[in-house]
Amino acid sequence: MNEPNPFLDPARQQELYGRASRLAGRTSALMRAKTSGRPVPETIVSLVQTHHGQPDGLGVVLDIGCGRGTSSLVIAEQLRPQRVVGLDAAPSLLARARERAKELHDTTVDFVEGDFHDVPMPAGSCDVAIAAFCLYHSPSPKDVIAQIARVLAPEGLAVLVTKGVDSYQEMDHLVASAGLDPRADQHESLYTAAHSGNLADLAVSSLDVIAVLDEEHVFTFDGHDHTAQYLATNPKYDLAPGLYGNPGALAAALHEFLPDRPLTTRSRVTFVVAQPNEGWPA
């Protein structure tokens, strides 16, 4: 029997998001490897500017699954709405987001702890709602999208972002080839619940889809040491004790079993832009 998908396993959420430093290290290693693909927060801003009727007069922008606040801060700086609300379930990430937001002065940015299945915002209160790289953490992403539809103003806009189900499969092959997890390329994708192939279909359960954008993002890790910095935080693999969460030990294991070499891997990033439909809510 397969192990539960870590992104859908409530028992593992503290492990994954209980420390802001873990997500920061993971993101830093990935961004240092990036060689192709526009920054996602800036792409979100561009989509709002293109598709919202009044992008220069926004009231409230809701950033669901805001994490450490990266997208929230870019949105505040570049769109300059009256208020940005970042929502996340992880207190440690919100604490870091609040620290990073102290340098902002022109836009009110609030970070709120909450469940994206029950968004703590009034109906019709948001001009824009964003859910980037978070819907695959829900066993029922349609319920989250229904919440987005509820809080959007009639002329509001939603931007949903996810990854392809086969993202980073080259890493799967590396881990399997090194014998660190011989079944690495057989585990369920972390993104199964909401991925590039089903995101638009999920959205139309509550919203009208008006645009879909697919981009290929390419990452080249410069060797085993760099690759291990990302792999050590990846909950997908069944690694030997002492390797998960330990980049140094994981790098040493890779060096032992495989010649050192760069690793190029890819992810399809999909943006779905949607707006409330006249029939929602019923």
PDB file of C-alpha atoms in Angstrom:
ATOM      1  CA  MET A   1       0.000   0.000   0.000  1.00  0.00           C
ATOM      2  CA  ASN A   2       1.315   3.448  -0.924  1.00  0.00           C
ATOM      3  CA  GLU A   3       2.107   5.945   1.812  1.00  0.00           C
ATOM      4  CA  PRO A   4      -0.276   8.926   2.046  1.00  0.00           C
ATOM      5  CA  ASN A   5       0.647  11.892  -0.121  1.00  0.00           C
ATOM      6  CA  PRO A   6       2.662  14.074   2.294  1.00  0.00           C
ATOM      7  CA  PHE A   7       0.971  17.238   1.041  1.00  0.00           C
ATOM      8  CA  LEU A   8      -2.425  15.751   1.977  1.00  0.00           C
ATOM      9  CA  ASP A   9      -1.377  14.145   5.272  1.00  0.00           C
ATOM     10  CA  PRO A  10      -2.423  16.293   8.265  1.00  0.00           C
ATOM     11  CA  ALA A  11       0.091  14.475  10.453  1.00  0.00           C
ATOM     12  CA  ARG A  12       2.994  15.855   8.406  1.00  0.00           C
ATOM     13  CA  GLN A  13       2.024  19.520   8.178  1.00  0.00           C
ATOM     14  CA  GLN A  14       3.963  20.521  11.297  1.00  0.00           C
ATOM     15  CA  GLU A  15       7.033  18.773   9.892  1.00  0.00           C
ATOM     16  CA  LEU A  16       6.653  20.555   6.545  1.00  0.00           C
ATOM     17  CA  TYR A  17       5.690  24.031   7.712  1.00  0.00           C
ATOM     18  CA  GLY A  18       6.445  24.222  11.400  1.00  0.00           C
ATOM     19  CA  ARG A  19       9.709  26.093  10.750  1.00  0.00           C
ATOM     20  CA  ALA A  20      10.013  28.997   8.327  1.00  0.00           C
ATOM     21  CA  SER A  21      13.710  28.181   7.815  1.00  0.00           C
ATOM     22  CA  ARG A  22      12.850  24.894   6.112  1.00  0.00           C
ATOM     23  CA  LEU A  23      10.738  26.564   3.438  1.00  0.00           C
ATOM     24  CA  ALA A  24      13.278  29.376   3.060  1.00  0.00           C
ATOM     25  CA  GLY A  25      16.106  26.887   2.457  1.00  0.00           C
ATOM     26  CA  ARG A  26      14.016  24.893   0.006  1.00  0.00           C
ATOM     27  CA  THR A  27      13.002  27.999  -1.945  1.00  0.00           C
ATOM     28  CA  SER A  28      16.528  29.416  -1.923  1.00  0.00           C
ATOM     29  CA  ALA A  29      18.030  26.236  -3.375  1.00  0.00           C
ATOM     30  CA  LEU A  30      15.368  26.086  -6.087  1.00  0.00           C
ATOM     31  CA  MET A  31      15.635  29.756  -7.064  1.00  0.00           C
ATOM     32  CA  ARG A  32      19.431  29.589  -7.203  1.00  0.00           C
ATOM     33  CA  ALA A  33      19.051  26.791  -9.747  1.00  0.00           C
ATOM     34  CA  LYS A  34      16.464  28.562 -11.902  1.00  0.00           C
ATOM     35  CA  THR A  35      17.541  29.253 -15.466  1.00  0.00           C
ATOM     36  CA  SER A  36      14.220  29.789 -17.253  1.00  0.00           C
ATOM     37  CA  GLY A  37      10.742  30.996 -16.344  1.00  0.00           C
ATOM     38  CA  ARG A  38       9.442  34.350 -15.171  1.00  0.00           C
ATOM     39  CA  PRO A  39       9.148  35.019 -11.425  1.00  0.00           C
ATOM     40  CA  VAL A  40       5.714  33.808 -10.397  1.00  0.00           C
ATOM     41  CA  PRO A  41       4.715  36.829  -8.235  1.00  0.00           C
ATOM     42  CA  GLU A  42       5.483  39.214 -11.094  1.00  0.00           C
ATOM     43  CA  THR A  43       3.488  37.032 -13.490  1.00  0.00           C
ATOM     44  CA  ILE A  44       0.526  37.161 -11.122  1.00  0.00           C
ATOM     45  CA  VAL A  45       0.775  40.962 -11.032  1.00  0.00           C
ATOM     46  CA  SER A  46       0.876  41.081 -14.834  1.00  0.00           C
ATOM     47  CA  LEU A  47      -2.212  38.876 -15.116  1.00  0.00           C
ATOM     48  CA  VAL A  48      -4.142  41.082 -12.696  1.00  0.00           C
ATOM     49  CA  GLN A  49      -3.114  44.190 -14.626  1.00  0.00           C
ATOM     50  CA  THR A  50      -4.239  42.578 -17.878  1.00  0.00           C
ATOM     51  CA  HIS A  51      -7.533  41.038 -16.799  1.00  0.00           C
ATOM     52  CA  HIS A  52      -8.928  43.126 -13.930  1.00  0.00           C
ATOM     53  CA  GLY A  53     -11.167  46.011 -14.926  1.00  0.00           C
ATOM     54  CA  GLN A  54      -9.579  48.467 -12.477  1.00  0.00           C
ATOM     55  CA  PRO A  55      -6.081  47.244 -11.608  1.00  0.00           C
ATOM     56  CA  ASP A  56      -5.034  50.717 -10.443  1.00  0.00           C
ATOM     57  CA  GLY A  57      -7.924  51.051  -7.997  1.00  0.00           C
ATOM     58  CA  LEU A  58      -7.918  47.785  -6.084  1.00  0.00           C
ATOM     59  CA  GLY A  59      -9.325  47.574  -2.591  1.00  0.00           C
ATOM     60  CA  VAL A  60      -8.578  44.215  -0.926  1.00  0.00           C
ATOM     61  CA  VAL A  61      -6.292  41.562  -2.429  1.00  0.00           C
ATOM     62  CA  LEU A  62      -6.379  38.169  -0.709  1.00  0.00           C
ATOM     63  CA  ASP A  63      -3.283  35.946  -0.997  1.00  0.00           C
ATOM     64  CA  ILE A  64      -4.303  32.423   0.048  1.00  0.00           C
ATOM     65  CA  GLY A  65      -1.470  30.135   1.126  1.00  0.00           C
ATOM     66  CA  CYS A  66       0.797  33.155   1.443  1.00  0.00           C
ATOM     67  CA  GLY A  67       3.587  31.300   3.242  1.00  0.00           C
ATOM     68  CA  ARG A  68       6.488  33.627   4.036  1.00  0.00           C
ATOM     69  CA  GLY A  69       4.728  36.493   2.258  1.00  0.00           C
ATOM     70  CA  THR A  70       6.812  36.670  -0.920  1.00  0.00           C
ATOM     71  CA  SER A  71       3.880  37.082  -3.309  1.00  0.00           C
ATOM     72  CA  SER A  72       1.967  39.278  -0.856  1.00  0.00           C
ATOM     73  CA  LEU A  73       4.813  41.782  -0.687  1.00  0.00           C
ATOM     74  CA  VAL A  74       5.314  41.904  -4.459  1.00  0.00           C
ATOM     75  CA  ILE A  75       1.572  42.454  -4.911  1.00  0.00           C
ATOM     76  CA  ALA A  76       1.609  45.256  -2.334  1.00  0.00           C
ATOM     77  CA  GLU A  77       4.595  46.964  -3.963  1.00  0.00           C
ATOM     78  CA  GLN A  78       3.550  46.623  -7.599  1.00  0.00           C
ATOM     79  CA  LEU A  79      -0.266  46.743  -7.550  1.00  0.00           C
ATOM     80  CA  ARG A  80      -0.591  49.064  -4.519  1.00  0.00           C
ATOM     81  CA  PRO A  81      -4.090  48.025  -3.431  1.00  0.00           C
ATOM     82  CA  GLN A  82      -5.587  49.553  -0.322  1.00  0.00           C
ATOM     83  CA  ARG A  83      -4.987  46.327   1.596  1.00  0.00           C
ATOM     84  CA  VAL A  84      -3.354  42.935   1.124  1.00  0.00           C
ATOM     85  CA  VAL A  85      -4.455  40.043   3.326  1.00  0.00           C
ATOM     86  CA  GLY A  86      -2.156  37.030   3.417  1.00  0.00           C
ATOM     87  CA  LEU A  87      -3.809  33.838   4.683  1.00  0.00           C
ATOM     88  CA  ASP A  88      -1.946  30.733   5.803  1.00  0.00           C
ATOM     89  CA  ALA A  89      -2.370  27.893   8.271  1.00  0.00           C
ATOM     90  CA  ALA A  90       1.267  27.891   9.491  1.00  0.00           C
ATOM     91  CA  PRO A  91       2.047  30.305  12.353  1.00  0.00           C
ATOM     92  CA  SER A  92       5.811  30.132  11.780  1.00  0.00           C
ATOM     93  CA  LEU A  93       5.468  31.207   8.160  1.00  0.00           C
ATOM     94  CA  LEU A  94       3.111  34.033   9.081  1.00  0.00           C
ATOM     95  CA  ALA A  95       5.541  35.285  11.728  1.00  0.00           C
ATOM     96  CA  ARG A  96       8.275  35.510   9.107  1.00  0.00           C
ATOM     97  CA  ALA A  97       5.880  37.207   6.662  1.00  0.00           C
ATOM     98  CA  ARG A  98       5.055  39.863   9.251  1.00  0.00           C
ATOM     99  CA  GLU A  99       8.748  40.556   9.801  1.00  0.00           C
ATOM    100  CA  ARG A 100       9.318  40.986   6.082  1.00  0.00           C
ATOM    101  CA  ALA A 101       6.316  43.315   5.756  1.00  0.00           C
ATOM    102  CA  LYS A 102       7.667  45.870   8.249  1.00  0.00           C
ATOM    103  CA  GLU A 103       9.543  47.677   5.466  1.00  0.00           C
ATOM    104  CA  LEU A 104       6.312  48.435   3.557  1.00  0.00           C
ATOM    105  CA  HIS A 105       4.679  51.807   4.114  1.00  0.00           C
ATOM    106  CA  ASP A 106       2.212  52.586   1.312  1.00  0.00           C
ATOM    107  CA  THR A 107      -0.050  49.528   1.521  1.00  0.00           C
ATOM    108  CA  THR A 108      -1.596  47.861   4.545  1.00  0.00           C
ATOM    109  CA  VAL A 109      -0.520  44.221   4.643  1.00  0.00           C
ATOM    110  CA  ASP A 110      -2.097  41.899   7.206  1.00  0.00           C
ATOM    111  CA  PHE A 111      -1.220  38.252   7.713  1.00  0.00           C
ATOM    112  CA  VAL A 112      -3.969  36.068   9.108  1.00  0.00           C
ATOM    113  CA  GLU A 113      -3.906  32.484  10.338  1.00  0.00           C
ATOM    114  CA  GLY A 114      -6.749  30.428   8.937  1.00  0.00           C
ATOM    115  CA  ASP A 115      -8.002  27.443   6.987  1.00  0.00           C
ATOM    116  CA  PHE A 116      -8.487  27.983   3.265  1.00  0.00           C
ATOM    117  CA  HIS A 117     -11.559  25.743   3.415  1.00  0.00           C
ATOM    118  CA  ASP A 118     -13.208  28.421   5.572  1.00  0.00           C
ATOM    119  CA  VAL A 119     -11.699  31.748   4.535  1.00  0.00           C
ATOM    120  CA  PRO A 120     -12.230  34.349   7.294  1.00  0.00           C
ATOM    121  CA  MET A 121     -13.318  37.131   4.931  1.00  0.00           C
ATOM    122  CA  PRO A 122     -16.815  38.501   4.263  1.00  0.00           C
ATOM    123  CA  ALA A 123     -18.636  37.532   1.096  1.00  0.00           C
ATOM    124  CA  GLY A 124     -17.879  39.833  -1.829  1.00  0.00           C
ATOM    125  CA  SER A 125     -15.101  41.654   0.043  1.00  0.00           C
ATOM    126  CA  CYS A 126     -12.101  40.972  -2.224  1.00  0.00           C
ATOM    127  CA  ASP A 127     -11.225  42.546  -5.561  1.00  0.00           C
ATOM    128  CA  VAL A 128      -8.573  39.905  -6.231  1.00  0.00           C
ATOM    129  CA  ALA A 129      -7.981  36.468  -4.702  1.00  0.00           C
ATOM    130  CA  ILE A 130      -4.793  34.525  -5.375  1.00  0.00           C
ATOM    131  CA  ALA A 131      -4.080  30.879  -4.586  1.00  0.00           C
ATOM    132  CA  ALA A 132      -0.538  30.058  -5.688  1.00  0.00           C
ATOM    133  CA  PHE A 133       1.073  26.674  -5.031  1.00  0.00           C
ATOM    134  CA  CYS A 134      -1.358  25.762  -2.251  1.00  0.00           C
ATOM    135  CA  LEU A 135      -4.430  24.076  -3.734  1.00  0.00           C
ATOM    136  CA  TYR A 136      -2.603  20.733  -3.920  1.00  0.00           C
ATOM    137  CA  HIS A 137      -2.512  20.769  -0.119  1.00  0.00           C
ATOM    138  CA  SER A 138      -6.276  20.261  -0.051  1.00  0.00           C
ATOM    139  CA  PRO A 139      -7.994  16.886  -0.467  1.00  0.00           C
ATOM    140  CA  SER A 140     -10.930  18.882  -1.852  1.00  0.00           C
ATOM    141  CA  PRO A 141      -9.562  21.859  -3.807  1.00  0.00           C
ATOM    142  CA  LYS A 142     -13.004  22.564  -5.258  1.00  0.00           C
ATOM    143  CA  ASP A 143     -14.090  23.548  -1.747  1.00  0.00           C
ATOM    144  CA  VAL A 144     -11.244  26.080  -1.567  1.00  0.00           C
ATOM    145  CA  ILE A 145     -12.213  27.488  -4.959  1.00  0.00           C
ATOM    146  CA  ALA A 146     -15.795  27.782  -3.738  1.00  0.00           C
ATOM    147  CA  GLN A 147     -14.470  29.914  -0.872  1.00  0.00           C
ATOM    148  CA  ILE A 148     -12.606  32.080  -3.381  1.00  0.00           C
ATOM    149  CA  ALA A 149     -15.825  32.548  -5.369  1.00  0.00           C
ATOM    150  CA  ARG A 150     -17.644  33.501  -2.158  1.00  0.00           C
ATOM    151  CA  VAL A 151     -15.235  36.248  -1.108  1.00  0.00           C
ATOM    152  CA  LEU A 152     -14.771  37.791  -4.559  1.00  0.00           C
ATOM    153  CA  ALA A 153     -16.582  40.978  -5.437  1.00  0.00           C
ATOM    154  CA  PRO A 154     -18.853  40.723  -8.523  1.00  0.00           C
ATOM    155  CA  GLU A 155     -16.159  42.298 -10.720  1.00  0.00           C
ATOM    156  CA  GLY A 156     -13.349  40.502  -8.889  1.00  0.00           C
ATOM    157  CA  LEU A 157     -10.617  38.293 -10.278  1.00  0.00           C
ATOM    158  CA  ALA A 158      -9.036  35.030  -9.150  1.00  0.00           C
ATOM    159  CA  VAL A 159      -5.550  33.872 -10.109  1.00  0.00           C
ATOM    160  CA  LEU A 160      -4.832  30.205  -9.369  1.00  0.00           C
ATOM    161  CA  VAL A 161      -1.325  28.777  -9.794  1.00  0.00           C
ATOM    162  CA  THR A 162      -0.059  25.216  -9.666  1.00  0.00           C
ATOM    163  CA  LYS A 163       2.569  22.838 -11.073  1.00  0.00           C
ATOM    164  CA  GLY A 164       2.541  19.946 -13.493  1.00  0.00           C
ATOM    165  CA  VAL A 165       1.977  16.512 -12.027  1.00  0.00           C
ATOM    166  CA  ASP A 166       5.363  15.383 -13.414  1.00  0.00           C
ATOM    167  CA  SER A 167       7.344  18.341 -12.058  1.00  0.00           C
ATOM    168  CA  TYR A 168      10.970  17.606 -11.094  1.00  0.00           C
ATOM    169  CA  GLN A 169      10.792  14.013 -12.332  1.00  0.00           C
ATOM    170  CA  GLU A 170      14.508  14.182 -13.146  1.00  0.00           C
ATOM    171  CA  MET A 171      15.075  14.339  -9.385  1.00  0.00           C
ATOM    172  CA  ASP A 172      13.038  11.164  -9.002  1.00  0.00           C
ATOM    173  CA  HIS A 173      15.358   9.425 -11.452  1.00  0.00           C
ATOM    174  CA  LEU A 174      18.448  10.699  -9.624  1.00  0.00           C
ATOM    175  CA  VAL A 175      17.264   9.466  -6.222  1.00  0.00           C
ATOM    176  CA  ALA A 176      16.305   6.079  -7.708  1.00  0.00           C
ATOM    177  CA  SER A 177      19.602   5.738  -9.617  1.00  0.00           C
ATOM    178  CA  ALA A 178      21.584   6.440  -6.449  1.00  0.00           C
ATOM    179  CA  GLY A 179      19.644   3.726  -4.626  1.00  0.00           C
ATOM    180  CA  LEU A 180      18.529   6.176  -1.961  1.00  0.00           C
ATOM    181  CA  ASP A 181      14.896   5.326  -2.711  1.00  0.00           C
ATOM    182  CA  PRO A 182      14.633   2.710  -5.482  1.00  0.00           C
ATOM    183  CA  ARG A 183      10.915   3.536  -5.837  1.00  0.00           C
ATOM    184  CA  ALA A 184      11.442   7.282  -6.097  1.00  0.00           C
ATOM    185  CA  ASP A 185       9.965   7.511  -9.578  1.00  0.00           C
ATOM    186  CA  GLN A 186       6.924   5.421  -8.589  1.00  0.00           C
ATOM    187  CA  HIS A 187       5.577   7.559  -5.755  1.00  0.00           C
ATOM    188  CA  GLU A 188       2.454   9.614  -6.315  1.00  0.00           C
ATOM    189  CA  SER A 189       3.131  13.173  -7.391  1.00  0.00           C
ATOM    190  CA  LEU A 190       2.913  15.732  -4.609  1.00  0.00           C
ATOM    191  CA  TYR A 191       0.691  17.814  -6.894  1.00  0.00           C
ATOM    192  CA  THR A 192      -1.988  15.228  -7.707  1.00  0.00           C
ATOM    193  CA  ALA A 193      -4.868  17.085  -6.047  1.00  0.00           C
ATOM    194  CA  ALA A 194      -4.500  20.249  -8.155  1.00  0.00           C
ATOM    195  CA  HIS A 195      -2.095  20.209 -11.071  1.00  0.00           C
ATOM    196  CA  SER A 196      -1.619  21.738 -14.505  1.00  0.00           C
ATOM    197  CA  GLY A 197      -3.845  19.152 -16.123  1.00  0.00           C
ATOM    198  CA  ASN A 198      -6.895  19.614 -13.910  1.00  0.00           C
ATOM    199  CA  LEU A 199      -6.693  23.159 -12.518  1.00  0.00           C
ATOM    200  CA  ALA A 200      -9.005  24.763 -15.085  1.00  0.00           C
ATOM    201  CA  ASP A 201     -11.573  21.992 -14.586  1.00  0.00           C
ATOM    202  CA  LEU A 202     -11.429  22.521 -10.829  1.00  0.00           C
ATOM    203  CA  ALA A 203     -11.892  26.268 -11.271  1.00  0.00           C
ATOM    204  CA  VAL A 204     -15.060  26.008 -13.382  1.00  0.00           C
ATOM    205  CA  SER A 205     -16.842  24.336 -10.480  1.00  0.00           C
ATOM    206  CA  SER A 206     -17.380  27.840  -9.032  1.00  0.00           C
ATOM    207  CA  LEU A 207     -15.822  30.373 -11.420  1.00  0.00           C
ATOM    208  CA  ASP A 208     -15.696  31.372 -15.067  1.00  0.00           C
ATOM    209  CA  VAL A 209     -12.241  30.730 -16.504  1.00  0.00           C
ATOM    210  CA  ILE A 210     -11.120  33.560 -18.789  1.00  0.00           C
ATOM    211  CA  ALA A 211      -7.448  32.723 -19.387  1.00  0.00           C
ATOM    212  CA  VAL A 212      -4.976  29.874 -18.940  1.00  0.00           C
ATOM    213  CA  LEU A 213      -1.221  30.394 -19.149  1.00  0.00           C
ATOM    214  CA  ASP A 214       1.341  27.580 -19.159  1.00  0.00           C
ATOM    215  CA  GLU A 215       5.061  28.226 -18.691  1.00  0.00           C
ATOM    216  CA  GLU A 216       7.999  25.842 -18.498  1.00  0.00           C
ATOM    217  CA  HIS A 217      10.359  26.618 -15.645  1.00  0.00           C
ATOM    218  CA  VAL A 218      13.822  25.085 -15.892  1.00  0.00           C
ATOM    219  CA  PHE A 219      16.265  24.583 -13.020  1.00  0.00           C
ATOM    220  CA  THR A 220      19.904  23.490 -13.203  1.00  0.00           C
ATOM    221  CA  PHE A 221      21.519  22.455  -9.933  1.00  0.00           C
ATOM    222  CA  ASP A 222      25.290  22.749 -10.193  1.00  0.00           C
ATOM    223  CA  GLY A 223      26.108  19.430  -8.523  1.00  0.00           C
ATOM    224  CA  HIS A 224      25.212  17.016  -5.761  1.00  0.00           C
ATOM    225  CA  ASP A 225      25.771  19.521  -2.949  1.00  0.00           C
ATOM    226  CA  HIS A 226      23.333  21.986  -4.486  1.00  0.00           C
ATOM    227  CA  THR A 227      20.812  19.296  -5.421  1.00  0.00           C
ATOM    228  CA  ALA A 228      20.886  17.886  -1.888  1.00  0.00           C
ATOM    229  CA  GLN A 229      19.881  21.248  -0.440  1.00  0.00           C
ATOM    230  CA  TYR A 230      16.544  20.860  -2.219  1.00  0.00           C
ATOM    231  CA  LEU A 231      16.165  17.087  -2.024  1.00  0.00           C
ATOM    232  CA  ALA A 232      16.685  17.028   1.728  1.00  0.00           C
ATOM    233  CA  THR A 233      13.447  18.966   2.189  1.00  0.00           C
ATOM    234  CA  ASN A 234      11.417  16.882  -0.269  1.00  0.00           C
ATOM    235  CA  PRO A 235       8.943  14.696   1.654  1.00  0.00           C
ATOM    236  CA  LYS A 236       8.165  12.587  -1.416  1.00  0.00           C
ATOM    237  CA  TYR A 237      10.989  10.103  -0.926  1.00  0.00           C
ATOM    238  CA  ASP A 238      11.501   7.233   1.520  1.00  0.00           C
ATOM    239  CA  LEU A 239      15.056   8.032   2.581  1.00  0.00           C
ATOM    240  CA  ALA A 240      17.212   6.220   5.110  1.00  0.00           C
ATOM    241  CA  PRO A 241      17.243   7.639   8.653  1.00  0.00           C
ATOM    242  CA  GLY A 242      19.516  10.655   8.887  1.00  0.00           C
ATOM    243  CA  LEU A 243      19.128  11.754   5.257  1.00  0.00           C
ATOM    244  CA  TYR A 244      15.796  13.583   5.238  1.00  0.00           C
ATOM    245  CA  GLY A 245      16.344  17.122   6.449  1.00  0.00           C
ATOM    246  CA  ASN A 246      20.125  16.702   6.376  1.00  0.00           C
ATOM    247  CA  PRO A 247      21.581  18.184   3.141  1.00  0.00           C
ATOM    248  CA  GLY A 248      25.167  17.337   4.102  1.00  0.00           C
ATOM    249  CA  ALA A 249      24.457  13.653   4.688  1.00  0.00           C
ATOM    250  CA  LEU A 250      22.297  13.426   1.580  1.00  0.00           C
ATOM    251  CA  ALA A 251      25.014  15.063  -0.544  1.00  0.00           C
ATOM    252  CA  ALA A 252      27.569  12.626   0.833  1.00  0.00           C
ATOM    253  CA  ALA A 253      25.331   9.698  -0.127  1.00  0.00           C
ATOM    254  CA  LEU A 254      24.908  11.049  -3.662  1.00  0.00           C
ATOM    255  CA  HIS A 255      28.673  11.496  -4.004  1.00  0.00           C
ATOM    256  CA  GLU A 256      29.192   7.923  -2.820  1.00  0.00           C
ATOM    257  CA  PHE A 257      26.896   6.326  -5.372  1.00  0.00           C
ATOM    258  CA  LEU A 258      26.963   8.619  -8.411  1.00  0.00           C
ATOM    259  CA  PRO A 259      29.562  10.790 -10.169  1.00  0.00           C
ATOM    260  CA  ASP A 260      29.045  14.447  -9.358  1.00  0.00           C
ATOM    261  CA  ARG A 261      27.298  16.314 -12.168  1.00  0.00           C
ATOM    262  CA  PRO A 262      24.791  19.107 -12.716  1.00  0.00           C
ATOM    263  CA  LEU A 263      21.126  18.187 -12.693  1.00  0.00           C
ATOM    264  CA  THR A 264      18.599  19.922 -14.923  1.00  0.00           C
ATOM    265  CA  THR A 265      14.951  19.511 -14.002  1.00  0.00           C
ATOM    266  CA  ARG A 266      11.697  21.100 -15.114  1.00  0.00           C
ATOM    267  CA  SER A 267       8.288  22.122 -13.903  1.00  0.00           C
ATOM    268  CA  ARG A 268       5.267  23.205 -15.882  1.00  0.00           C
ATOM    269  CA  VAL A 269       3.680  26.152 -14.071  1.00  0.00           C
ATOM    270  CA  THR A 270       0.047  26.869 -14.890  1.00  0.00           C
ATOM    271  CA  PHE A 271      -1.862  30.072 -14.168  1.00  0.00           C
ATOM    272  CA  VAL A 272      -5.662  30.046 -14.372  1.00  0.00           C
ATOM    273  CA  VAL A 273      -7.402  33.423 -14.376  1.00  0.00           C
ATOM    274  CA  ALA A 274     -11.086  33.370 -13.483  1.00  0.00           C
ATOM    275  CA  GLN A 275     -13.935  35.591 -12.411  1.00  0.00           C
ATOM    276  CA  PRO A 276     -17.222  35.085 -10.557  1.00  0.00           C
ATOM    277  CA  ASN A 277     -19.986  33.687 -12.675  1.00  0.00           C
ATOM    278  CA  GLU A 278     -23.503  35.043 -12.557  1.00  0.00           C
ATOM    279  CA  GLY A 279     -24.877  31.793 -11.245  1.00  0.00           C
ATOM    280  CA  TRP A 280     -22.577  31.638  -8.204  1.00  0.00           C
ATOM    281  CA  PRO A 281     -23.499  31.347  -5.467  1.00  0.00           C
ATOM    282  CA  ALA A 282     -26.779  29.640  -6.248  1.00  0.00           C
TER     283      ALA A 282
END
